[in-house]
Amino acid sequence: MGYFSNIYHGIGTLLTGMRVTGKYFLNARKGAITQQYPDNRDTLKMFERFRGEVVMPHDENNEHSCTGCQKCELACPNGSIEIIWDRVIDPETGKKKKAIDQHIYHFGMCTQCGLCVDACPSDAIKWAQNFENSVYDRTQLTRILNKPGSKVRAGVEE
Amino acid sequence: METATLEPTITKKGFKSEEYFINMGPQHPATHGVLRLLLTIDGEVIKKVEPDLGYIHRSIEKMCESNSYQQIVHLTDRLDYLSSHINNEAVCLCVENALELEVPERVKVIRTILGELTRIASHTLWWGVLGMDVGALTSYFYGFRDREMINDIFEETCGARLTMNYNIPGGLMEDIHPNFVKRVKEFIPHFRSKLPEYDRLLTGNIIFQKRTKGVGVLTKEDAINFGASGPVARASGHSCDVRKYHPYSALDKVNFTEILDTAGDSFARYRVRIAEMWESLDIIEQLIDNIPDGDHKVATNAVIKLPKGDFYQKVETARGEFGVYIISTGTKNPYRVKFRSPGLSNLSLLNHIAVGGKIGDLVATMATIDIVVPDIDR
């Protein structure tokens, strides 16, 4: 190719590319996929399976369904879950039964792999969808999942 | 490491020429991660490239020795994070082979679909970043725009966008989301309409062609000698697709062609990856309508103990051949785990193909080799 035809060819390829960008420039509103993130907090909904952080749901009687079987503690690869438990006397049967004192979740060590929730036999823990987890002090990332004064729901067996 | 030979030489025209060292990285946007390249340079001509690793070493292979077989899987997310689903699949297949466990057909098909989606997501990101590396910022946004749809599919079904950890030994953690098939079917025609746009924007661009054609030429012999795999080797004419030669999951049921090129330069590697995206779309389209019914996993023991022996499984990630080698002594932890990562072999040939080029050529070569540093430096 000659010198000038080279230049024409080069400019031609640049214009082909600019036609693509120009199309989007003129239809900027139609194809916009940008999320106006901090402003759309009210309408932003995460997918239900999104793994944000581990929580323990409690019902209105302040009861959870964690029996303290420690399967989540064993499944966790990084030691994020620590369960302090004791045997307490069940008032109905009079027998000693395992019950959790504290279900400690070290969120700072968690990799959100999902093995603990998968391992839980009584669905006591589940994933919450919140993702704004920055804190100023890492001690705030250590959370006690069972609420104060809560106890295991009747009928949930190990 | 060798020391510098900083002796000035006199060129033919009488100018004094001196070689010198320059550090590229560890914090350099063109090295795609914390990789330090020690360049020996004469003027702007590269005399030697020495990759210096170790900046993101996390001893994942050693960590595997103290984890159970279920727990190993999530660590492989952190190797080649752009093909994390395929890495997980490799470990799961290796454990399943060792246990002689037959997973349901449904699991195989879903794994293959997600694996090909991962490949497309990885290649779109690579395409965008390649454009940025050679000076075309627009491609970066277009690549990420299309990758976002795949990320949404992953987030809805697997629960995470990058470190999915959706595979477990014996199947999948959960069944696919009801919207999964619908979303994938929306994605295929969308991406088919966008791929020609990629060609118009970047492939035909004269500046891009001048930056990549004839740059970083790798011959077929060298590709084999250096143990290159994936699109890097296939662009040099070395047929090495693990999906063809050792099909795993549902890949033996689909028809696809292995993309080969003979030029071996950066532009050939580019063409191979673009063509691979078309092929991946074909594979997904063949499978998405025929997901068999069945369970999403087979029950395994809560504590998996592999029989005594050593087990190897290789898969084709977006970057090449990824191998998992497990030595078991019959306990619940592996005795030794070794990952064969495609990035390390592909990086080792960088010195060979970059010498003689300019620094700008090195950036284009690095981008088309498509290294992911956490994969190299485990």
XYZ file of C-alpha atoms in Angstrom, chain B residues 155-347:
193
model
C -24.355 -13.701 42.225
C -27.919 -14.931 41.924
C -27.049 -18.618 41.710
C -23.773 -18.978 43.595
C -24.045 -16.140 46.112
C -20.869 -14.324 45.174
C -19.546 -12.497 42.172
C -15.919 -13.561 42.102
C -15.094 -16.144 44.768
C -18.061 -18.378 44.099
C -17.233 -21.569 46.026
C -20.310 -23.169 44.476
C -18.812 -26.606 43.899
C -18.478 -29.042 46.728
C -17.093 -32.585 46.504
C -20.161 -34.543 45.415
C -22.025 -31.840 43.558
C -23.126 -28.266 44.034
C -23.811 -26.346 47.202
C -27.346 -25.404 46.139
C -29.510 -26.073 43.130
C -29.483 -23.426 40.412
C -31.673 -20.406 40.962
C -35.026 -20.484 39.092
C -33.945 -17.427 37.099
C -30.665 -18.970 36.004
C -31.787 -20.434 32.668
C -33.712 -17.280 31.775
C -30.763 -15.037 32.523
C -28.291 -17.152 30.568
C -30.680 -17.201 27.604
C -30.875 -13.419 27.770
C -27.124 -13.159 27.931
C -26.287 -15.283 24.872
C -28.005 -13.095 22.227
C -26.899 -9.961 24.060
C -23.276 -10.998 23.946
C -23.561 -12.257 20.354
C -24.600 -8.729 19.381
C -21.764 -7.169 21.357
C -18.870 -9.300 20.094
C -18.899 -7.778 16.565
C -18.777 -4.440 18.329
C -15.546 -5.549 19.993
C -14.108 -6.218 16.555
C -15.168 -2.852 15.193
C -13.820 -1.012 18.203
C -10.486 -2.713 18.768
C -9.628 -5.560 16.392
C -9.621 -3.451 13.253
C -8.092 -0.423 14.944
C -4.873 0.519 13.177
C -3.068 1.596 16.357
C -3.975 -1.632 18.112
C -2.826 -3.717 15.168
C 0.489 -1.922 14.968
C 1.006 -2.457 18.692
C 0.298 -6.189 18.616
C 1.126 -7.631 15.166
C 4.549 -9.226 15.129
C 5.097 -8.390 18.807
C 6.149 -11.100 21.232
C 6.339 -13.919 18.715
C 6.315 -17.382 20.257
C 7.113 -20.349 18.051
C 5.383 -23.684 18.407
C 8.595 -25.373 19.560
C 9.113 -22.807 22.295
C 5.499 -23.058 23.383
C 5.982 -26.778 23.937
C 9.413 -26.376 25.507
C 8.239 -23.824 28.046
C 5.142 -25.823 28.917
C 2.791 -23.102 27.734
C -0.879 -23.920 27.697
C -4.180 -22.297 26.956
C -4.665 -19.561 24.380
C -0.961 -18.648 24.524
C 0.085 -22.067 23.241
C -2.851 -22.398 20.859
C -1.972 -19.094 19.203
C 1.365 -20.689 18.296
C -0.301 -23.694 16.734
C 0.173 -26.077 19.652
C -3.044 -28.020 20.069
C -3.419 -28.529 23.803
C -7.045 -27.962 24.818
C -7.732 -30.123 27.877
C -11.445 -29.866 27.078
C -10.768 -31.742 23.819
C -8.118 -34.229 24.901
C -9.341 -35.092 28.393
C -12.989 -34.028 28.522
C -14.403 -33.637 32.003
C -17.943 -32.978 33.258
C -20.318 -32.607 30.299
C -17.705 -31.483 27.783
C -17.680 -34.849 26.014
C -21.306 -34.265 24.973
C -20.855 -30.931 23.227
C -19.477 -30.044 19.831
C -16.896 -27.317 19.669
C -13.725 -26.639 17.765
C -10.376 -25.963 19.295
C -9.202 -22.537 18.165
C -5.735 -22.607 16.688
C -3.585 -19.940 15.127
C -0.132 -20.156 13.674
C 1.285 -16.641 13.886
C 2.193 -16.827 17.572
C 2.324 -13.065 18.043
C 0.250 -10.923 20.383
C -2.422 -10.386 17.752
C -2.793 -14.148 17.240
C -3.319 -14.595 20.979
C -5.938 -11.855 20.791
C -7.748 -13.553 17.904
C -7.716 -16.919 19.679
C -9.369 -15.497 22.780
C -12.025 -13.638 20.811
C -12.816 -16.831 18.895
C -12.911 -18.793 22.145
C -15.676 -16.543 23.417
C -17.770 -17.481 20.371
C -17.069 -21.154 21.014
C -17.992 -20.833 24.689
C -21.303 -19.272 23.690
C -21.928 -22.275 21.420
C -21.151 -24.706 24.242
C -23.529 -22.935 26.615
C -26.254 -22.818 23.978
C -26.001 -26.571 23.413
C -26.393 -27.306 27.106
C -28.714 -24.652 28.506
C -31.920 -26.203 27.110
C -30.985 -29.716 28.140
C -30.216 -29.491 31.829
C -31.300 -32.923 33.076
C -33.490 -33.240 36.138
C -32.094 -34.745 39.264
C -30.336 -33.963 42.479
C -27.804 -31.217 42.748
C -25.477 -33.330 44.857
C -24.817 -36.825 46.087
C -24.408 -37.361 49.772
C -20.854 -37.713 50.990
C -19.576 -38.376 54.477
C -19.317 -35.284 56.637
C -15.620 -36.127 57.001
C -14.194 -37.108 53.626
C -11.267 -39.500 53.793
C -9.515 -40.188 50.514
C -7.975 -43.626 49.961
C -4.226 -43.939 50.131
C -2.504 -42.867 46.961
C -2.001 -39.902 44.676
C -4.592 -38.340 42.415
C -4.341 -35.873 39.571
C -6.993 -33.962 37.693
C -6.508 -31.296 35.088
C -8.971 -28.832 33.655
C -8.820 -26.025 31.142
C -9.193 -22.646 32.827
C -9.395 -19.397 30.930
C -5.603 -19.241 31.039
C -4.662 -22.816 30.269
C -4.128 -26.126 31.941
C -4.796 -26.124 35.664
C -3.846 -29.289 37.504
C -4.567 -30.480 41.020
C -2.296 -33.151 42.469
C -3.303 -34.611 45.822
C -1.276 -37.141 47.800
C -3.364 -38.819 50.432
C -2.309 -41.065 53.279
C -5.875 -42.012 54.070
C -6.570 -39.338 56.662
C -9.069 -36.493 56.528
C -6.396 -34.021 55.426
C -4.260 -34.327 52.307
C -0.608 -35.147 52.842
C 0.483 -32.830 50.056
C -1.349 -30.708 47.492
C 0.261 -29.293 44.398
C -1.419 -26.956 41.950
C -0.129 -26.784 38.407
C -1.043 -23.269 37.431
C -1.052 -22.110 33.829
C 0.221 -18.649 34.714
C 3.642 -19.747 35.937
C 4.586 -21.575 32.736
C 3.177 -18.805 30.619
C 5.165 -16.210 32.547
